[in-house]
């Protein structure tokens, strides 16, 4: 595959914040951008050269995107299979559609991770309430019942504390009309994630592992370096490289995992795109995840993933934006131990729990960042 050189146009299917940050990174390099999104003036549309406003499954609009673009990338994983196939025939889609097919379904994804020689939490496919009761017997309670498709941020999940909950959990999740999977509940010490990139020429690089803290199933903090033994972090990074190679990834793959107190790592899930837990790379690494993704899909040499400074990324949800902006505007920056870098996504409505932006806190010691977050009072309301 010939490199797609700066000056060319990159088409982005999906106009959310990930597309926006891709376009901002690519514009520095001289690429032009066109995005397709159903919402007028989308986060990506605001910084792209052009937006086509249409539903994601509108074949005509997708064809137009293909005609305007030298290469196409997607910023979310629930791309309609028909549209993906059409784009692949009409244009260059280096990420392809087979990785989407794998990661859109938890069972297919788990099998692919195992085929890469990497461990996932013990699991079983569930086909009936009776089968669920037997599986709880084998895996033991607590365990987690999940829908195979359509779940995100903890939706489509039920933590089963005892076998008596089986019928209720099955009745609730089987309404989703998709396969179900039961997983052993991992008593993890921390959650880690690694974003890795692979280019069509076969080059693979992983970013440093992030330690992730969730609140109400939504990512709250990413702490880098993660507060885990160096050997565990290196192993996590190697696992992500192994998965990127085994799945023939082109572009980015984010690998979320659980680390047990014994140091064992189990992969929870994959995302074939830039990832919220990789936003820390924007100022803290020699190359950001967004630039790396562009380099990979354009088949340019990948950049260094070296960590330049410790960092904590804190997400800004709808309820945090107004108090934080007020705090930042009024605060005299006396504490030079922390350099806060604000990223807002240009979304109109600051709804509660909606991801509106993030702040990367550049520090010498991650403890200073955690103190800074507490000091603002913004996240404790
Ligand atoms: P997921 O939608 O699979 O990313 O899960 C959302 C969150 O639920 C994870 O970040 C974990 O905190 C928790 N979780 C999911 N699966 C398990 C599991 N098998 N064991 C323990 N916690 C889990």
mmCIF file of C-alpha atoms and ligand atoms in Angstrom:
data_model
loop_
_atom_site.group_PDB
_atom_site.id
_atom_site.type_symbol
_atom_site.label_atom_id
_atom_site.label_comp_id
_atom_site.label_asym_id
_atom_site.label_seq_id
_atom_site.Cartn_x
_atom_site.Cartn_y
_atom_site.Cartn_z
ATOM 1 C CA UNK A 1 0.000 0.000 0.000
ATOM 2 C CA UNK A 2 1.426 3.370 -1.095
ATOM 3 C CA UNK A 3 1.601 5.966 1.695
ATOM 4 C CA UNK A 4 -1.194 8.548 1.689
ATOM 5 C CA UNK A 5 0.841 11.742 1.867
ATOM 6 C CA UNK A 6 0.012 14.949 3.746
ATOM 7 C CA UNK A 7 -2.115 17.188 1.519
ATOM 8 C CA UNK A 8 -4.485 14.260 0.846
ATOM 9 C CA UNK A 9 -8.040 14.138 2.219
ATOM 10 C CA UNK A 10 -8.981 11.800 5.061
ATOM 11 C CA UNK A 11 -12.666 10.853 5.369
ATOM 12 C CA UNK A 12 -13.896 10.199 8.918
ATOM 13 C CA UNK A 13 -17.022 8.122 9.415
ATOM 14 C CA UNK A 14 -18.458 9.573 12.642
ATOM 15 C CA UNK A 15 -18.170 13.186 13.768
ATOM 16 C CA UNK A 16 -17.721 12.813 17.538
ATOM 17 C CA UNK A 17 -14.842 13.848 19.754
ATOM 18 C CA UNK A 18 -12.525 11.084 18.532
ATOM 19 C CA UNK A 19 -12.966 12.289 14.945
ATOM 20 C CA UNK A 20 -12.415 15.858 16.106
ATOM 21 C CA UNK A 21 -9.102 15.035 17.796
ATOM 22 C CA UNK A 22 -8.032 12.967 14.745
ATOM 23 C CA UNK A 23 -8.753 15.946 12.490
ATOM 24 C CA UNK A 24 -6.934 18.379 14.791
ATOM 25 C CA UNK A 25 -3.853 16.107 14.804
ATOM 26 C CA UNK A 26 -4.011 15.498 11.048
ATOM 27 C CA UNK A 27 -4.407 19.163 10.174
ATOM 28 C CA UNK A 28 -1.073 19.912 11.834
ATOM 29 C CA UNK A 29 0.429 17.446 9.392
ATOM 30 C CA UNK A 30 -1.285 19.058 6.392
ATOM 31 C CA UNK A 31 -4.115 16.585 5.772
ATOM 32 C CA UNK A 32 -7.600 17.755 4.858
ATOM 33 C CA UNK A 33 -10.707 16.233 6.457
ATOM 34 C CA UNK A 34 -14.281 15.436 5.541
ATOM 35 C CA UNK A 35 -16.610 13.816 8.047
ATOM 36 C CA UNK A 36 -20.006 12.118 7.883
ATOM 37 C CA UNK A 37 -22.305 12.549 10.878
ATOM 38 C CA UNK A 38 -26.079 12.865 11.385
ATOM 39 C CA UNK A 39 -25.752 15.921 13.655
ATOM 40 C CA UNK A 40 -25.164 19.314 12.030
ATOM 41 C CA UNK A 41 -21.976 21.095 13.236
ATOM 42 C CA UNK A 42 -20.638 17.944 14.925
ATOM 43 C CA UNK A 43 -17.467 18.059 17.086
ATOM 44 C CA UNK A 44 -15.431 16.791 14.102
ATOM 45 C CA UNK A 45 -17.391 18.864 11.560
ATOM 46 C CA UNK A 46 -16.373 22.045 13.405
ATOM 47 C CA UNK A 47 -12.683 21.433 12.683
ATOM 48 C CA UNK A 48 -12.921 19.523 9.368
ATOM 49 C CA UNK A 49 -12.916 21.093 5.904
ATOM 50 C CA UNK A 50 -16.352 19.688 5.298
ATOM 51 C CA UNK A 51 -19.174 17.724 6.912
ATOM 52 C CA UNK A 52 -21.721 15.566 5.109
ATOM 53 C CA UNK A 53 -24.783 15.557 7.361
ATOM 54 C CA UNK A 54 -26.613 12.222 7.035
ATOM 55 C CA UNK A 55 -27.300 9.029 9.012
ATOM 56 C CA UNK A 56 -24.368 6.607 9.264
ATOM 57 C CA UNK A 57 -26.247 3.951 7.291
ATOM 58 C CA UNK A 58 -27.107 6.294 4.380
ATOM 59 C CA UNK A 59 -25.409 4.536 1.439
ATOM 60 C CA UNK A 60 -25.571 7.607 -0.853
ATOM 61 C CA UNK A 61 -23.907 9.820 1.755
ATOM 62 C CA UNK A 62 -21.245 7.167 2.386
ATOM 63 C CA UNK A 63 -20.576 7.037 -1.376
ATOM 64 C CA UNK A 64 -20.109 10.805 -1.399
ATOM 65 C CA UNK A 65 -17.655 10.477 1.521
ATOM 66 C CA UNK A 66 -15.728 7.886 -0.496
ATOM 67 C CA UNK A 67 -15.604 10.146 -3.570
ATOM 68 C CA UNK A 68 -14.231 13.080 -1.583
ATOM 69 C CA UNK A 69 -11.598 11.073 0.347
ATOM 70 C CA UNK A 70 -8.222 9.544 -0.491
ATOM 71 C CA UNK A 71 -8.514 7.287 2.547
ATOM 72 C CA UNK A 72 -11.330 6.577 5.019
ATOM 73 C CA UNK A 73 -11.231 5.857 8.740
ATOM 74 C CA UNK A 74 -13.970 5.306 11.303
ATOM 75 C CA UNK A 75 -14.064 6.691 14.833
ATOM 76 C CA UNK A 76 -16.655 4.336 16.354
ATOM 77 C CA UNK A 77 -17.135 0.588 16.108
ATOM 78 C CA UNK A 78 -20.813 0.157 15.406
ATOM 79 C CA UNK A 79 -20.384 0.915 11.709
ATOM 80 C CA UNK A 80 -23.145 -0.681 9.641
ATOM 81 C CA UNK A 81 -21.677 -3.792 7.934
ATOM 82 C CA UNK A 82 -23.241 -2.908 4.554
ATOM 83 C CA UNK A 83 -21.816 0.609 4.594
ATOM 84 C CA UNK A 84 -18.386 -0.710 5.603
ATOM 85 C CA UNK A 85 -18.408 -3.179 2.686
ATOM 86 C CA UNK A 86 -19.523 -0.482 0.231
ATOM 87 C CA UNK A 87 -16.805 1.938 1.436
ATOM 88 C CA UNK A 88 -14.189 -0.791 1.080
ATOM 89 C CA UNK A 89 -15.199 -1.385 -2.541
ATOM 90 C CA UNK A 90 -15.436 2.339 -3.411
ATOM 91 C CA UNK A 91 -12.422 3.684 -1.523
ATOM 92 C CA UNK A 92 -9.423 2.861 0.613
ATOM 93 C CA UNK A 93 -10.386 1.717 4.130
ATOM 94 C CA UNK A 94 -7.104 0.411 5.558
ATOM 95 C CA UNK A 95 -8.737 -0.642 8.853
ATOM 96 C CA UNK A 96 -11.001 -2.976 6.843
ATOM 97 C CA UNK A 97 -14.242 -4.389 8.185
ATOM 98 C CA UNK A 98 -13.178 -7.754 9.614
ATOM 99 C CA UNK A 99 -11.825 -6.245 12.862
ATOM 100 C CA UNK A 100 -15.155 -4.420 13.270
ATOM 101 C CA UNK A 101 -16.964 -7.721 12.766
ATOM 102 C CA UNK A 102 -14.832 -9.277 15.522
ATOM 103 C CA UNK A 103 -15.065 -6.460 18.063
ATOM 104 C CA UNK A 104 -18.790 -5.820 17.561
ATOM 105 C CA UNK A 105 -19.537 -9.104 19.314
ATOM 106 C CA UNK A 106 -18.162 -10.094 22.745
ATOM 107 C CA UNK A 107 -17.984 -13.832 21.987
ATOM 108 C CA UNK A 108 -16.172 -13.387 18.669
ATOM 109 C CA UNK A 109 -13.868 -10.900 20.384
ATOM 110 C CA UNK A 110 -13.002 -13.243 23.260
ATOM 111 C CA UNK A 111 -12.250 -16.088 20.851
ATOM 112 C CA UNK A 112 -9.957 -13.814 18.813
ATOM 113 C CA UNK A 113 -8.101 -12.679 21.962
ATOM 114 C CA UNK A 114 -7.616 -16.309 23.024
ATOM 115 C CA UNK A 115 -6.397 -17.179 19.518
ATOM 116 C CA UNK A 116 -3.757 -14.455 19.972
ATOM 117 C CA UNK A 117 -2.523 -16.393 23.027
ATOM 118 C CA UNK A 118 -3.891 -13.860 25.541
ATOM 119 C CA UNK A 119 -6.150 -14.637 28.511
ATOM 120 C CA UNK A 120 -9.693 -13.383 29.062
ATOM 121 C CA UNK A 121 -11.808 -13.980 32.186
ATOM 122 C CA UNK A 122 -13.330 -17.499 32.114
ATOM 123 C CA UNK A 123 -16.653 -17.268 30.234
ATOM 124 C CA UNK A 124 -19.488 -19.273 28.728
ATOM 125 C CA UNK A 125 -22.008 -18.567 26.010
ATOM 126 C CA UNK A 126 -25.534 -18.509 27.498
ATOM 127 C CA UNK A 127 -28.494 -19.739 25.474
ATOM 128 C CA UNK A 128 -31.271 -20.240 28.066
ATOM 129 C CA UNK A 129 -32.193 -19.555 31.704
ATOM 130 C CA UNK A 130 -31.493 -23.217 32.559
ATOM 131 C CA UNK A 131 -28.139 -23.011 30.839
ATOM 132 C CA UNK A 132 -27.386 -19.816 32.822
ATOM 133 C CA UNK A 133 -28.096 -21.572 36.138
ATOM 134 C CA UNK A 134 -25.708 -24.409 35.189
ATOM 135 C CA UNK A 135 -23.026 -21.960 34.057
ATOM 136 C CA UNK A 136 -23.244 -20.044 37.363
ATOM 137 C CA UNK A 137 -22.609 -23.391 39.047
ATOM 138 C CA UNK A 138 -19.468 -23.888 36.969
ATOM 139 C CA UNK A 139 -18.026 -20.330 37.041
ATOM 140 C CA UNK A 140 -19.221 -19.535 40.577
ATOM 141 C CA UNK A 141 -20.939 -16.387 41.913
ATOM 142 C CA UNK A 142 -20.467 -13.495 41.653
ATOM 143 C CA UNK A 143 -20.316 -13.419 37.881
ATOM 144 C CA UNK A 144 -21.331 -10.968 35.162
ATOM 145 C CA UNK A 145 -23.949 -11.592 32.484
ATOM 146 C CA UNK A 146 -23.422 -9.411 29.400
ATOM 147 C CA UNK A 147 -25.138 -8.939 26.061
ATOM 148 C CA UNK A 148 -22.807 -9.893 23.206
ATOM 149 C CA UNK A 149 -23.622 -6.754 21.218
ATOM 150 C CA UNK A 150 -24.732 -3.198 21.838
ATOM 151 C CA UNK A 151 -23.410 -2.755 25.420
ATOM 152 C CA UNK A 152 -21.150 0.123 26.438
ATOM 153 C CA UNK A 153 -20.242 2.008 29.639
ATOM 154 C CA UNK A 154 -21.725 -0.817 31.729
ATOM 155 C CA UNK A 155 -25.042 -0.953 29.827
ATOM 156 C CA UNK A 156 -26.267 -4.445 28.917
ATOM 157 C CA UNK A 157 -24.672 -5.999 32.021
ATOM 158 C CA UNK A 158 -25.905 -7.647 35.174
ATOM 159 C CA UNK A 159 -23.686 -8.629 38.102
ATOM 160 C CA UNK A 160 -25.163 -11.867 39.441
ATOM 161 C CA UNK A 161 -24.439 -12.165 43.166
ATOM 162 C CA UNK A 162 -26.112 -15.551 43.690
ATOM 163 C CA UNK A 163 -27.786 -18.313 41.675
ATOM 164 C CA UNK A 164 -31.236 -17.035 42.802
ATOM 165 C CA UNK A 165 -30.775 -13.965 40.561
ATOM 166 C CA UNK A 166 -30.353 -16.076 37.423
ATOM 167 C CA UNK A 167 -33.947 -15.962 36.147
ATOM 168 C CA UNK A 168 -34.323 -12.231 36.742
ATOM 169 C CA UNK A 169 -31.003 -11.439 35.037
ATOM 170 C CA UNK A 170 -31.809 -13.696 32.095
ATOM 171 C CA UNK A 171 -35.278 -12.171 31.662
ATOM 172 C CA UNK A 172 -33.812 -8.640 31.672
ATOM 173 C CA UNK A 173 -30.873 -9.145 29.308
ATOM 174 C CA UNK A 174 -32.512 -11.589 26.895
ATOM 175 C CA UNK A 175 -34.851 -8.737 25.884
ATOM 176 C CA UNK A 176 -31.925 -7.311 23.928
ATOM 177 C CA UNK A 177 -32.414 -10.207 21.420
ATOM 178 C CA UNK A 178 -28.686 -10.878 21.129
ATOM 179 C CA UNK A 179 -26.435 -13.673 22.360
ATOM 180 C CA UNK A 180 -25.429 -13.536 26.016
ATOM 181 C CA UNK A 181 -22.128 -14.301 27.680
ATOM 182 C CA UNK A 182 -21.457 -15.084 31.344
ATOM 183 C CA UNK A 183 -18.060 -14.093 32.732
ATOM 184 C CA UNK A 184 -16.386 -14.953 35.989
ATOM 185 C CA UNK A 185 -16.180 -11.838 38.187
ATOM 186 C CA UNK A 186 -12.520 -10.867 38.450
ATOM 187 C CA UNK A 187 -11.560 -9.355 41.806
ATOM 188 C CA UNK A 188 -9.122 -6.998 40.198
ATOM 189 C CA UNK A 189 -6.654 -4.721 41.932
ATOM 190 C CA UNK A 190 -6.725 -2.224 39.100
ATOM 191 C CA UNK A 191 -7.884 -1.766 35.527
ATOM 192 C CA UNK A 192 -5.217 -1.152 32.911
ATOM 193 C CA UNK A 193 -5.415 -0.340 29.232
ATOM 194 C CA UNK A 194 -2.899 -0.241 26.428
ATOM 195 C CA UNK A 195 -3.387 1.478 23.077
ATOM 196 C CA UNK A 196 -1.270 -0.044 20.308
ATOM 197 C CA UNK A 197 -0.910 0.881 16.663
ATOM 198 C CA UNK A 198 -0.064 -1.268 13.659
ATOM 199 C CA UNK A 199 0.561 -0.063 10.126
ATOM 200 C CA UNK A 200 -0.011 -1.982 6.875
ATOM 201 C CA UNK A 201 3.758 -2.411 6.550
ATOM 202 C CA UNK A 202 3.612 -4.429 9.816
ATOM 203 C CA UNK A 203 5.210 -1.946 12.206
ATOM 204 C CA UNK A 204 3.659 -2.183 15.721
ATOM 205 C CA UNK A 205 4.053 0.181 18.690
ATOM 206 C CA UNK A 206 2.302 0.261 22.054
ATOM 207 C CA UNK A 207 1.791 3.337 24.226
ATOM 208 C CA UNK A 208 2.593 3.056 27.948
ATOM 209 C CA UNK A 209 -0.143 1.271 29.931
ATOM 210 C CA UNK A 210 -2.664 3.533 31.669
ATOM 211 C CA UNK A 211 -4.302 2.832 35.030
ATOM 212 C CA UNK A 212 -8.004 3.595 34.706
ATOM 213 C CA UNK A 213 -10.485 4.536 37.397
ATOM 214 C CA UNK A 214 -14.178 4.406 36.485
ATOM 215 C CA UNK A 215 -17.109 6.055 38.221
ATOM 216 C CA UNK A 216 -20.613 4.777 37.476
ATOM 217 C CA UNK A 217 -19.014 2.694 34.694
ATOM 218 C CA UNK A 218 -17.699 5.821 32.935
ATOM 219 C CA UNK A 219 -13.963 6.483 32.732
ATOM 220 C CA UNK A 220 -13.018 9.103 35.331
ATOM 221 C CA UNK A 221 -9.197 9.062 35.483
ATOM 222 C CA UNK A 222 -6.284 7.629 33.525
ATOM 223 C CA UNK A 223 -3.033 7.638 35.490
ATOM 224 C CA UNK A 224 0.301 7.219 33.713
ATOM 225 C CA UNK A 225 2.659 5.718 34.692
ATOM 226 C CA UNK A 226 0.170 3.216 36.122
ATOM 227 C CA UNK A 227 0.858 2.403 39.791
ATOM 228 C CA UNK A 228 1.688 -1.259 39.105
ATOM 229 C CA UNK A 229 4.986 -3.165 39.001
ATOM 230 C CA UNK A 230 7.090 -2.424 35.914
ATOM 231 C CA UNK A 231 7.045 -6.111 34.917
ATOM 232 C CA UNK A 232 3.219 -6.142 34.874
ATOM 233 C CA UNK A 233 3.105 -3.013 32.712
ATOM 234 C CA UNK A 234 5.607 -4.404 30.222
ATOM 235 C CA UNK A 235 3.583 -7.632 30.043
ATOM 236 C CA UNK A 236 0.391 -5.623 29.436
ATOM 237 C CA UNK A 237 2.102 -3.749 26.605
ATOM 238 C CA UNK A 238 3.386 -6.982 25.069
ATOM 239 C CA UNK A 239 -0.137 -8.458 25.203
ATOM 240 C CA UNK A 240 -1.498 -5.489 23.247
ATOM 241 C CA UNK A 241 1.240 -5.909 20.618
ATOM 242 C CA UNK A 242 0.453 -9.632 20.384
ATOM 243 C CA UNK A 243 -3.252 -8.857 19.836
ATOM 244 C CA UNK A 244 -2.484 -6.159 17.224
ATOM 245 C CA UNK A 245 -0.310 -8.615 15.320
ATOM 246 C CA UNK A 246 -2.607 -11.611 15.602
ATOM 247 C CA UNK A 247 -5.674 -9.623 14.494
ATOM 248 C CA UNK A 248 -3.777 -7.884 11.637
ATOM 249 C CA UNK A 249 -4.865 -4.544 13.035
ATOM 250 C CA UNK A 250 -4.354 -1.448 10.898
ATOM 251 C CA UNK A 251 -4.682 1.746 12.923
ATOM 252 C CA UNK A 252 -5.235 1.675 16.672
ATOM 253 C CA UNK A 253 -6.459 -1.041 18.980
ATOM 254 C CA UNK A 254 -7.238 -0.282 22.634
ATOM 255 C CA UNK A 255 -6.948 -3.258 24.978
ATOM 256 C CA UNK A 256 -8.716 -2.996 28.354
ATOM 257 C CA UNK A 257 -7.627 -5.412 31.056
ATOM 258 C CA UNK A 258 -8.022 -6.379 34.685
ATOM 259 C CA UNK A 259 -4.949 -6.866 36.885
ATOM 260 C CA UNK A 260 -5.359 -9.165 39.879
ATOM 261 C CA UNK A 261 -3.445 -8.739 43.176
ATOM 262 C CA UNK A 262 -1.247 -11.664 42.036
ATOM 263 C CA UNK A 263 -0.264 -9.746 38.892
ATOM 264 C CA UNK A 264 -2.347 -11.825 36.454
ATOM 265 C CA UNK A 265 -3.837 -9.937 33.514
ATOM 266 C CA UNK A 266 -7.170 -10.739 31.866
ATOM 267 C CA UNK A 267 -8.343 -8.820 28.800
ATOM 268 C CA UNK A 268 -11.858 -7.431 29.224
ATOM 269 C CA UNK A 269 -12.479 -5.862 25.842
ATOM 270 C CA UNK A 270 -11.037 -4.286 22.698
ATOM 271 C CA UNK A 271 -11.833 -1.099 20.808
ATOM 272 C CA UNK A 272 -10.502 -0.732 17.243
ATOM 273 C CA UNK A 273 -10.107 3.055 17.379
ATOM 274 C CA UNK A 274 -8.657 5.890 19.462
ATOM 275 C CA UNK A 275 -9.677 5.365 23.083
ATOM 276 C CA UNK A 276 -10.614 7.653 25.966
ATOM 277 C CA UNK A 277 -7.875 6.067 28.087
ATOM 278 C CA UNK A 278 -5.345 7.121 25.411
ATOM 279 C CA UNK A 279 -6.172 10.835 25.556
ATOM 280 C CA UNK A 280 -3.261 11.334 27.956
ATOM 281 C CA UNK A 281 -0.889 10.823 24.992
ATOM 282 C CA UNK A 282 -1.919 14.199 23.508
ATOM 283 C CA UNK A 283 0.610 16.159 25.548
ATOM 284 C CA UNK A 284 2.392 13.440 27.518
ATOM 285 C CA UNK A 285 3.851 11.312 24.708
ATOM 286 C CA UNK A 286 6.217 12.074 21.840
ATOM 287 C CA UNK A 287 3.352 11.132 19.464
ATOM 288 C CA UNK A 288 -0.367 11.312 20.330
ATOM 289 C CA UNK A 289 -2.689 8.342 19.732
ATOM 290 C CA UNK A 290 -4.453 10.468 17.104
ATOM 291 C CA UNK A 291 -1.307 11.262 15.125
ATOM 292 C CA UNK A 292 -0.306 7.606 15.438
ATOM 293 C CA UNK A 293 -3.652 6.481 14.037
ATOM 294 C CA UNK A 294 -3.260 8.810 11.063
ATOM 295 C CA UNK A 295 0.299 7.597 10.508
ATOM 296 C CA UNK A 296 -0.937 3.994 10.587
ATOM 297 C CA UNK A 297 -3.911 4.350 8.230
ATOM 298 C CA UNK A 298 -1.801 6.466 5.842
ATOM 299 C CA UNK A 299 1.010 3.874 6.005
ATOM 300 C CA UNK A 300 3.602 6.380 7.210
ATOM 301 C CA UNK A 301 6.298 5.255 9.660
ATOM 302 C CA UNK A 302 4.879 5.144 13.208
ATOM 303 C CA UNK A 303 6.030 7.738 15.746
ATOM 304 C CA UNK A 304 7.770 7.233 19.082
ATOM 305 C CA UNK A 305 5.406 6.337 21.935
ATOM 306 C CA UNK A 306 7.845 7.518 24.604
ATOM 307 C CA UNK A 307 6.253 9.029 27.726
ATOM 308 C CA UNK A 308 7.652 12.557 28.181
ATOM 309 C CA UNK A 309 6.069 13.310 31.568
ATOM 310 C CA UNK A 310 3.834 11.704 34.193
ATOM 311 C CA UNK A 311 0.208 12.632 33.526
ATOM 312 C CA UNK A 312 -3.317 12.208 34.836
ATOM 313 C CA UNK A 313 -6.244 12.553 32.440
ATOM 314 C CA UNK A 314 -9.537 13.507 34.043
ATOM 315 C CA UNK A 315 -12.765 13.378 32.052
ATOM 316 C CA UNK A 316 -15.150 16.336 31.976
ATOM 317 C CA UNK A 317 -18.765 15.253 32.004
ATOM 318 C CA UNK A 318 -21.683 17.626 31.452
ATOM 319 C CA UNK A 319 -21.969 18.476 35.139
ATOM 320 C CA UNK A 320 -18.241 19.335 35.438
ATOM 321 C CA UNK A 321 -17.794 21.830 32.605
ATOM 322 C CA UNK A 322 -19.303 25.009 34.013
ATOM 323 C CA UNK A 323 -17.710 24.728 37.501
ATOM 324 C CA UNK A 324 -14.315 23.827 36.030
ATOM 325 C CA UNK A 325 -14.325 26.701 33.525
ATOM 326 C CA UNK A 326 -15.219 29.101 36.327
ATOM 327 C CA UNK A 327 -12.488 27.651 38.533
ATOM 328 C CA UNK A 328 -9.855 27.855 35.752
ATOM 329 C CA UNK A 329 -10.815 31.453 34.905
ATOM 330 C CA UNK A 330 -10.598 32.652 38.511
ATOM 331 C CA UNK A 331 -7.640 30.678 39.742
ATOM 332 C CA UNK A 332 -4.222 32.323 39.663
ATOM 333 C CA UNK A 333 -1.885 29.563 38.591
ATOM 334 C CA UNK A 334 0.383 29.507 41.633
ATOM 335 C CA UNK A 335 0.928 25.803 41.782
ATOM 336 C CA UNK A 336 3.383 25.287 38.947
ATOM 337 C CA UNK A 337 3.715 21.637 39.886
ATOM 338 C CA UNK A 338 0.618 20.953 37.759
ATOM 339 C CA UNK A 339 0.098 22.074 34.160
ATOM 340 C CA UNK A 340 -3.552 21.525 33.215
ATOM 341 C CA UNK A 341 -4.229 21.156 29.478
ATOM 342 C CA UNK A 342 -7.914 21.640 28.651
ATOM 343 C CA UNK A 343 -9.652 19.880 25.758
ATOM 344 C CA UNK A 344 -13.302 20.659 25.034
ATOM 345 C CA UNK A 345 -15.157 18.845 22.275
ATOM 346 C CA UNK A 346 -17.533 21.585 21.098
ATOM 347 C CA UNK A 347 -20.735 19.754 22.065
ATOM 348 C CA UNK A 348 -23.723 22.067 22.414
ATOM 349 C CA UNK A 349 -25.619 20.569 25.325
ATOM 350 C CA UNK A 350 -23.777 19.816 28.584
ATOM 351 C CA UNK A 351 -26.043 16.940 29.618
ATOM 352 C CA UNK A 352 -25.256 15.144 32.895
ATOM 353 C CA UNK A 353 -22.840 12.216 32.343
ATOM 354 C CA UNK A 354 -22.155 13.252 28.726
ATOM 355 C CA UNK A 355 -18.449 13.343 27.810
ATOM 356 C CA UNK A 356 -17.795 17.035 27.041
ATOM 357 C CA UNK A 357 -14.008 17.169 27.257
ATOM 358 C CA UNK A 358 -11.020 16.198 29.352
ATOM 359 C CA UNK A 359 -8.042 17.767 31.103
ATOM 360 C CA UNK A 360 -4.531 16.363 30.884
ATOM 361 C CA UNK A 361 -2.632 17.251 34.038
ATOM 362 C CA UNK A 362 1.113 17.263 33.354
ATOM 363 C CA UNK A 363 3.048 16.690 36.567
ATOM 364 C CA UNK A 364 6.285 15.425 38.052
ATOM 365 C CA UNK A 365 4.397 13.143 40.397
ATOM 366 C CA UNK A 366 0.866 11.825 39.769
ATOM 367 C CA UNK A 367 0.042 12.491 43.446
ATOM 368 C CA UNK A 368 0.151 16.251 42.678
ATOM 369 C CA UNK A 369 -2.448 15.775 39.931
ATOM 370 C CA UNK A 370 -4.779 13.842 42.234
ATOM 371 C CA UNK A 371 -4.436 16.637 44.828
ATOM 372 C CA UNK A 372 -5.171 19.254 42.139
ATOM 373 C CA UNK A 373 -8.347 17.428 41.118
ATOM 374 C CA UNK A 374 -9.518 17.277 44.704
ATOM 375 C CA UNK A 375 -8.611 20.950 45.276
ATOM 376 C CA UNK A 376 -10.902 22.186 42.506
ATOM 377 C CA UNK A 377 -13.946 20.606 44.173
ATOM 378 C CA UNK A 378 -15.376 20.103 40.668
ATOM 379 C CA UNK A 379 -15.459 16.307 40.709
ATOM 380 C CA UNK A 380 -16.667 15.815 44.267
ATOM 381 C CA UNK A 381 -20.081 17.478 43.905
HETATM 382 P P1 LIG B 1 -17.375 -3.498 30.094
HETATM 383 O O1 LIG B 1 -18.656 -2.925 29.567
HETATM 384 O O2 LIG B 1 -17.149 -4.907 29.723
HETATM 385 O O3 LIG B 1 -16.199 -2.598 29.783
HETATM 386 O O4 LIG B 1 -17.474 -3.453 31.694
HETATM 387 C C1 LIG B 1 -17.655 -2.251 32.404
HETATM 388 C C2 LIG B 1 -17.037 -2.349 33.780
HETATM 389 O O5 LIG B 1 -17.641 -3.386 34.555
HETATM 390 C C3 LIG B 1 -15.543 -2.719 33.752
HETATM 391 O O6 LIG B 1 -14.726 -1.575 33.561
HETATM 392 C C4 LIG B 1 -15.350 -3.356 35.122
HETATM 393 O O7 LIG B 1 -15.176 -2.358 36.109
HETATM 394 C C5 LIG B 1 -16.672 -4.076 35.353
HETATM 395 N N1 LIG B 1 -16.565 -5.474 34.888
HETATM 396 C C6 LIG B 1 -16.909 -5.935 33.664
HETATM 397 N N2 LIG B 1 -16.669 -7.262 33.546
HETATM 398 C C7 LIG B 1 -16.145 -7.654 34.726
HETATM 399 C C8 LIG B 1 -15.658 -8.916 35.234
HETATM 400 N N3 LIG B 1 -15.694 -10.042 34.505
HETATM 401 N N4 LIG B 1 -15.162 -8.918 36.490
HETATM 402 C C9 LIG B 1 -15.137 -7.808 37.265
HETATM 403 N N5 LIG B 1 -15.568 -6.602 36.845
HETATM 404 C C10 LIG B 1 -16.075 -6.508 35.589
#
